[in-house]
Short mmCIF file of C-alpha atoms in Angstrom, two decimals:
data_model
loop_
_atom_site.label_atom_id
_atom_site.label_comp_id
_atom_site.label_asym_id
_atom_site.label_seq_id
_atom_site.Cartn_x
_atom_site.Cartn_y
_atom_site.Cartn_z
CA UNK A 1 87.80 107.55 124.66
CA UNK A 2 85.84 104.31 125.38
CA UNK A 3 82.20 103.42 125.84
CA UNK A 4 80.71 100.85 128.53
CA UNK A 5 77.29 99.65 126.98
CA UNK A 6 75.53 100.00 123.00
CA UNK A 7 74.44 103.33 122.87
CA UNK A 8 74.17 106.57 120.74
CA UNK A 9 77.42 108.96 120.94
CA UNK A 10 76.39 109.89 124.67
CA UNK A 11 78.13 107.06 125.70
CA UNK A 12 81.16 107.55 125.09
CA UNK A 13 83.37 108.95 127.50
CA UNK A 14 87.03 109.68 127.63
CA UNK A 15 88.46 107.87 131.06
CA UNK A 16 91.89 106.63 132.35
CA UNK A 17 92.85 102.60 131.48
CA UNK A 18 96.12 101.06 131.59
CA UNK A 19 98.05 101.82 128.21
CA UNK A 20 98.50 99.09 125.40
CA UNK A 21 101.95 97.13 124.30
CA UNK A 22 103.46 96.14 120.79
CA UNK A 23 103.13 92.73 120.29
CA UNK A 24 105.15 90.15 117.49
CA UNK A 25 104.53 92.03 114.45
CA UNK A 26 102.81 95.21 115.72
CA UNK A 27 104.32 99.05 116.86
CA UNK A 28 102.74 101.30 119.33
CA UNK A 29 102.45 105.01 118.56
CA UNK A 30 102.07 108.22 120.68
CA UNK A 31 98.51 109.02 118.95
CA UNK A 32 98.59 112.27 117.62
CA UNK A 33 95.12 111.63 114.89
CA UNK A 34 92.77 109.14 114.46
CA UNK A 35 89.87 109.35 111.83
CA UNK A 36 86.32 108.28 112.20
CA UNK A 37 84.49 105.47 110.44
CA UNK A 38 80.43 104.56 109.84
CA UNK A 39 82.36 101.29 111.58
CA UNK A 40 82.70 102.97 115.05
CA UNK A 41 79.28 104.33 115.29
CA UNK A 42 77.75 101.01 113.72
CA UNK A 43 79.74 99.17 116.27
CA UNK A 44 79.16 101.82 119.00
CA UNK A 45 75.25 101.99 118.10
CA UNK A 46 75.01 97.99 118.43
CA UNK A 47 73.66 98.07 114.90
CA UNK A 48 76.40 94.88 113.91
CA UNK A 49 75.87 92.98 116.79
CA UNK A 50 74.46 89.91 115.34
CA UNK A 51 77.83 89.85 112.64
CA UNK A 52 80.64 91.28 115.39
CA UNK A 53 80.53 91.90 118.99
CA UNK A 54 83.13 93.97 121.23
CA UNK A 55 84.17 93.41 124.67
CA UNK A 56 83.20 96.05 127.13
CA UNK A 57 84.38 98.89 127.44
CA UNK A 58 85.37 99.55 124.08
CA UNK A 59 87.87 102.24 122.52
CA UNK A 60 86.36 103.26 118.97
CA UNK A 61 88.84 104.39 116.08
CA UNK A 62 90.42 101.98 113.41
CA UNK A 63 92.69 104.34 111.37
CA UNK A 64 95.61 106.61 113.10
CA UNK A 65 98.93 108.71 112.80
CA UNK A 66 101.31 109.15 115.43
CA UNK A 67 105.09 108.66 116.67
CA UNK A 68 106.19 105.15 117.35
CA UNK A 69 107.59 104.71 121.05
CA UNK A 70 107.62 100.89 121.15
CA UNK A 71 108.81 98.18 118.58
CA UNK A 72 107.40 94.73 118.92
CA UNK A 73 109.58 91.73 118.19
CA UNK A 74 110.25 90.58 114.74
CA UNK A 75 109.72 94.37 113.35
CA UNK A 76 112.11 96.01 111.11
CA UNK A 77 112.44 98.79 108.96
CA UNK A 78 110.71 101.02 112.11
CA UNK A 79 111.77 102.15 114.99
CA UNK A 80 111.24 104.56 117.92
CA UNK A 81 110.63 108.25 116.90
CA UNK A 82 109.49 107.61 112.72
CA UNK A 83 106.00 109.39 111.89
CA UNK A 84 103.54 106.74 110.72
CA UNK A 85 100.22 106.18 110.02
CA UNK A 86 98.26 102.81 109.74
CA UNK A 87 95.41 100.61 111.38
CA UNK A 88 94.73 98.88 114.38
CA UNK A 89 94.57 95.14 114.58
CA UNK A 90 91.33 93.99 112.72
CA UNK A 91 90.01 91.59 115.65
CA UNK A 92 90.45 94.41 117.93
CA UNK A 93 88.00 96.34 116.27
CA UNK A 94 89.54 99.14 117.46
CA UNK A 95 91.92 101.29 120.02
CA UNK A 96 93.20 104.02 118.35
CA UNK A 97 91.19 107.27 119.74
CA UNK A 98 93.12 107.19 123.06
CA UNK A 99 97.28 108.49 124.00
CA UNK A 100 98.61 105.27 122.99
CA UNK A 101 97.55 102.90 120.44
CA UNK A 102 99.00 99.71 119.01
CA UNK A 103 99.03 99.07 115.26
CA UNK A 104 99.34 95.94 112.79
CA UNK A 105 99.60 97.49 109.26
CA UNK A 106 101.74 101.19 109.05
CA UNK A 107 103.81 103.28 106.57
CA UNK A 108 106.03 106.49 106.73
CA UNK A 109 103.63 108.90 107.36
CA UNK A 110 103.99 111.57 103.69
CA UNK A 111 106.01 114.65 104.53
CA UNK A 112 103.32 116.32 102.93
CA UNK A 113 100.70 115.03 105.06
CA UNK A 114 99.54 116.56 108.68
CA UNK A 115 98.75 114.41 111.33
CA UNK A 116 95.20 115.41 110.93
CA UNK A 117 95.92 114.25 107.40
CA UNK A 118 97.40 111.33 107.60
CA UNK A 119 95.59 109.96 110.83
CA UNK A 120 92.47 109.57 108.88
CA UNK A 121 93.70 108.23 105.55
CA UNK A 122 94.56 104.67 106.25
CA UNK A 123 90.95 102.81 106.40
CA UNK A 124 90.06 104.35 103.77
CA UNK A 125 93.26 103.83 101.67
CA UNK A 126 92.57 100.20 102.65
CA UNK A 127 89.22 99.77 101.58
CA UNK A 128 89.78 101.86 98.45
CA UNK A 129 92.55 99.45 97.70
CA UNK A 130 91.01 96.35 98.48
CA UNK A 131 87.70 97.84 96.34
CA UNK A 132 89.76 98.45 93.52
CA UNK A 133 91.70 95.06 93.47
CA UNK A 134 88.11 93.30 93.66
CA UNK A 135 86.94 95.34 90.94
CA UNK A 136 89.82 93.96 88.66
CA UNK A 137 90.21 97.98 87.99
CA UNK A 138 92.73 98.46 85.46
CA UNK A 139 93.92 101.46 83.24
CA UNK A 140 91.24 102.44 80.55
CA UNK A 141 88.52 101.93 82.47
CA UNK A 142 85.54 103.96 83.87
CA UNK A 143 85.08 104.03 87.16
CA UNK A 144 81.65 105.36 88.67
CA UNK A 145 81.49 105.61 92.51
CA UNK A 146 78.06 106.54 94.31
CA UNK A 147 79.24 108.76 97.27
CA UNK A 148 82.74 110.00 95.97
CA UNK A 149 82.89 112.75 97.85
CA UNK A 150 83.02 110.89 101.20
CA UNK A 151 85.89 109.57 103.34
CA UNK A 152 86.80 106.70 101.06
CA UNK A 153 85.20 108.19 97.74
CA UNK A 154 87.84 111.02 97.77
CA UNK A 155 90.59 108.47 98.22
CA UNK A 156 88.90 105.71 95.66
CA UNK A 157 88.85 108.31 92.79
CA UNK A 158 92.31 109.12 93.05
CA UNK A 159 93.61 105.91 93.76
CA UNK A 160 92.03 104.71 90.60
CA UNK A 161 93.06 107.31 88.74
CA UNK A 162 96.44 107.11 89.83
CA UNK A 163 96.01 103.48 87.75
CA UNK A 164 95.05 105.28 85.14
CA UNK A 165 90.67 105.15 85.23
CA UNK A 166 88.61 107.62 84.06
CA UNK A 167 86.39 108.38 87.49
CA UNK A 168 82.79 109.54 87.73
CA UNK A 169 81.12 110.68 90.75
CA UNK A 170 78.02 111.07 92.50
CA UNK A 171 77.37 113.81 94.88
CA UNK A 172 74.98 116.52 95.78
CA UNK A 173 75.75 119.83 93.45
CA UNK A 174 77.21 121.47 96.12
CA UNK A 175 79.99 119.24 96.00
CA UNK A 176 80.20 119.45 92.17
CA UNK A 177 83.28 121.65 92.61
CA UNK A 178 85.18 119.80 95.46
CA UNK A 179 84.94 116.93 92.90
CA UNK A 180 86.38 118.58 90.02
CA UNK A 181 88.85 119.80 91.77
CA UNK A 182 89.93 116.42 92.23
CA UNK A 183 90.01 115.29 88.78
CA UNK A 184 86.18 113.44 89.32
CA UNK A 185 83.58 114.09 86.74
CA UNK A 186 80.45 114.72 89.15
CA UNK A 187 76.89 113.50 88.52
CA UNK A 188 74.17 114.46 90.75
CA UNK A 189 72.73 111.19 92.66
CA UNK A 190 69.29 109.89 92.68
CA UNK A 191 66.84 108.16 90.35
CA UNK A 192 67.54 108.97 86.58
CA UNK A 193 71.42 108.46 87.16
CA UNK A 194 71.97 106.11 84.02
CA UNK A 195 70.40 108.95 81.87
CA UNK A 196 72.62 111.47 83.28
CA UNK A 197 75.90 109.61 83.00
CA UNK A 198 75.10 108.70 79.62
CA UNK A 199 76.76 111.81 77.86
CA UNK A 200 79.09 111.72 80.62
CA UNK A 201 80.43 108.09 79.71
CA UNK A 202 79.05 107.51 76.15
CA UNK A 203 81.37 104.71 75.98
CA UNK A 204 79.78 103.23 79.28
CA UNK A 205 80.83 102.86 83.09
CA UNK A 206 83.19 99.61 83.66
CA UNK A 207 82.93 98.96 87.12
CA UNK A 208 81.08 100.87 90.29
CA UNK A 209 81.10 101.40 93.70
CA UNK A 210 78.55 102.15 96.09
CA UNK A 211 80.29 104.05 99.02
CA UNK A 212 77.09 105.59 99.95
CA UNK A 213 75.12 102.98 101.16
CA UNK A 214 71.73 105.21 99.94
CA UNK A 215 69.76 101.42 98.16
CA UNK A 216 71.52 102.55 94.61
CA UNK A 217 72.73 98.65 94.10
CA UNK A 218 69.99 98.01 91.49
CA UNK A 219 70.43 101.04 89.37
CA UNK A 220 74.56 100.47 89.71
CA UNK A 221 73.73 96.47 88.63
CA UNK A 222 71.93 97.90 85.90
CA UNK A 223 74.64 100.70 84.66
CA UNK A 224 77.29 98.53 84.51
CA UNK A 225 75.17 95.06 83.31
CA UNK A 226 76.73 92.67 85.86
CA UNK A 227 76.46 92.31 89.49
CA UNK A 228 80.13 91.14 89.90
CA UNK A 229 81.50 94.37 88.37
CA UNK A 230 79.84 96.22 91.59
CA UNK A 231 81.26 96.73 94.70
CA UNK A 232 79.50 98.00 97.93
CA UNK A 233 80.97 99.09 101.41
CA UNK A 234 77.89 100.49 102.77
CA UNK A 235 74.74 98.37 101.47
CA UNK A 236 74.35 95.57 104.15
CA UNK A 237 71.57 94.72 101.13
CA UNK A 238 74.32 93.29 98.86
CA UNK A 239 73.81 89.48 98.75
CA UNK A 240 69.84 90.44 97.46
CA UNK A 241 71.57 91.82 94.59
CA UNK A 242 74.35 89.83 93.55
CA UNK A 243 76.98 92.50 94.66
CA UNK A 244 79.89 91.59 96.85
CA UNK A 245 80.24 93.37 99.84
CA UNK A 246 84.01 94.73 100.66
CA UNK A 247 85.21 94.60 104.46
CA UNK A 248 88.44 94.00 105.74
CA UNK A 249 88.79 90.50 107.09
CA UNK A 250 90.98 88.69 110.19
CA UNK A 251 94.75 88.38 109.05
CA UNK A 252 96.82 90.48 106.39
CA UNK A 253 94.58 92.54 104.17
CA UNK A 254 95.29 92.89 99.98
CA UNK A 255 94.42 96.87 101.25
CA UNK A 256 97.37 97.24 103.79
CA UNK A 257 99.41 96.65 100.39
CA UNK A 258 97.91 99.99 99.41
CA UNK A 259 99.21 102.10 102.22
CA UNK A 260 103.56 102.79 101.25
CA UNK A 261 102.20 103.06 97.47
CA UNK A 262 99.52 106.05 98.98
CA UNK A 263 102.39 107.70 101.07
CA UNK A 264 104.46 107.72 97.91
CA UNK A 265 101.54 108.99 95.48
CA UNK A 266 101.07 111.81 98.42
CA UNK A 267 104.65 112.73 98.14
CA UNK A 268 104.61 113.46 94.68
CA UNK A 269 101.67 115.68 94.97
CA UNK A 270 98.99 113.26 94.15
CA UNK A 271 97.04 112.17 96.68
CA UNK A 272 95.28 114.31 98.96
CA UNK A 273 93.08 113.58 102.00
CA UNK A 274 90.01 116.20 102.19
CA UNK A 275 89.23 116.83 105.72
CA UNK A 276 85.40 117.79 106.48
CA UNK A 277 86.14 118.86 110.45
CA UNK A 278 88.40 117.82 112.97
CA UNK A 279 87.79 117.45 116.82
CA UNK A 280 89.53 117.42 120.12
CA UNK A 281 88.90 114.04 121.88
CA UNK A 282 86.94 115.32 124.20
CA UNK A 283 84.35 116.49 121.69
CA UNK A 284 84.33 112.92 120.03
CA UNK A 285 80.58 112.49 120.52
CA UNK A 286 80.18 115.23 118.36
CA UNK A 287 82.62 113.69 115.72
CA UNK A 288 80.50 110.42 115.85
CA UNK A 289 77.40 112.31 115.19
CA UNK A 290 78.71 114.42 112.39
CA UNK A 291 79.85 111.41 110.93
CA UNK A 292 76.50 109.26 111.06
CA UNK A 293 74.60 112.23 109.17
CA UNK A 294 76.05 110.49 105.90
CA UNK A 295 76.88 114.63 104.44
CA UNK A 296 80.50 114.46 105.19
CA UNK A 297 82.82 116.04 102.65
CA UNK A 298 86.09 114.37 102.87
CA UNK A 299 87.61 112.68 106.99
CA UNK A 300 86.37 113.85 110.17
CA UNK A 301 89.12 113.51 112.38
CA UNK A 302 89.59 113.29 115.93
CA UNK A 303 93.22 114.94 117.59
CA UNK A 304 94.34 113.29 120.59
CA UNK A 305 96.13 116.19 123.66
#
């Protein structure tokens, strides 16, 4: 699936091109998942233009699962035939919603993942990760995260947990339940938040992150009384208020760290990947679109024939 020009999810179009190779360092699987970001329609859209171009045409998808069919040199511990799931190189800015697809950072794909599982868990086990580490988020704490029932909120709130953070979440009430089921306190979102979490956290909330991107930075700022104890992935507002704004960056990632210590949380039974929808490849403009209406529950995924 690739795309020729800037464009909404019309132009994207699934075509033949000549298949990718493992370089030093890398592995190239037999795509059998790859999930969808807000970074492949933003990049698909034009919308980041002025901060990071692509070359033309472009394959979208970041994140993937599949079976590795080529070793590059230098790589050990992998070989031909394991189950994996990890992310394309960064400065590719993507590659991995087509048959092939090369990647930089991988693990053993959980036993207790599917590939519809596990082919949309490792961006967002990455920037959950790297969100946490900048958050200095450490057991004891309270952890409030504005969009948790999203793609990386899901993952974010049990990551943290899994180090030992209480978790509070923002979401509309019908997600109240999904929430709870994953160990989250939920909050409804929207003005009045600090009066609602106030019998929730009586103690206070430690550290937050906006994974919504819906202008909460000031109220966050405010909840948790210092800018540097926010984190945002969403808000391309951040610098106005002081908050740091968490992408991944060319060369090795602190969130790729994050990916064997996910796999092994999943195969004890605690860490789960809540899928909203998944979608053939050839229905990927559809995928796109669900994606962009910001009311996903959990990954969309995309399965590649």
């Amino acid at each position: 699936m690739q795309y020729h020009r800037y464009g909404g999810s019309e132009v994207l179009c699934v075509e033949e091109v000549e298949e990718p190779h493992a370089g030093p360092g890398q592995v190239r699987i037999a795509v059998r998942a790859t999930g969808v970001t807000p970074a492949d329609w933003y990049l698909r859209s034009g919308m980041l233009r002025s901060i990071a171009t692509v070359d033309f045409p472009h394959i979208p998808g970041m994140d993937a699962a599949g079976i590795v069919d080529e070793v590059g040199e230098g790589v050990t511990g992998t070989a031909a035939g394991d189950a994996v799931f990890g992310l394309v190189p960064f400065l590719d800015q993507g590659g991995a919603a087509a048959q092939y697809a090369v990647l930089e950072a991988w693990a053993s794909k959980p036993q207790s993942w599917s590939f519809e599982e596990a082919g949309g868990a490792a961006g967002n086990i990455d920037s959950a990760t790297r969100v946490l580490e900048a958050l200095g988020a450490a057991e004891g704490m309270t952890l409030l995260i504005d969009g948790a029932a999203g793609g990386v909120g899901t993952i974010a709130a049990q990551l943290a947990q899994a180090r030992g953070l209480t978790v509070i979440g923002t979401a509309s009430e019908a997600n109240h339940g999904f929430l709870d089921q994953l160990g989250v306190v939920p909050v409804t979102y929207g003005a009045g938040l600090a009066d609602r979490l106030a019998p929730l956290a009586p103690l206070g909330v430690d550290v937050a992150l906006d994974a919504a991107g819906k202008g909460s930075l000031a109220e966050l700022v405010a909840i948790v009384g210092d800018p540097h104890r926010v984190v945002t992935i969403a808000d391309f507002d951040a610098d106005r208020h002081g908050v740091r704004f968490s992408r991944s960056e060319a060369g090795e990632s602190p969130g790729w760290a994050g990916l064997p210590l996910a796999a092994d949380l999943a195969d004890h039974g605690r860490l789960t990947v809540p899928l909203h929808a998944v979608f053939p490849l050839k229905e990927a403009a559809t995928a796109h679109d669900v994606s962009a209406t910001g009311h996903a529950r959990g990954k969309i995924v995309i399965t590649v024939p």
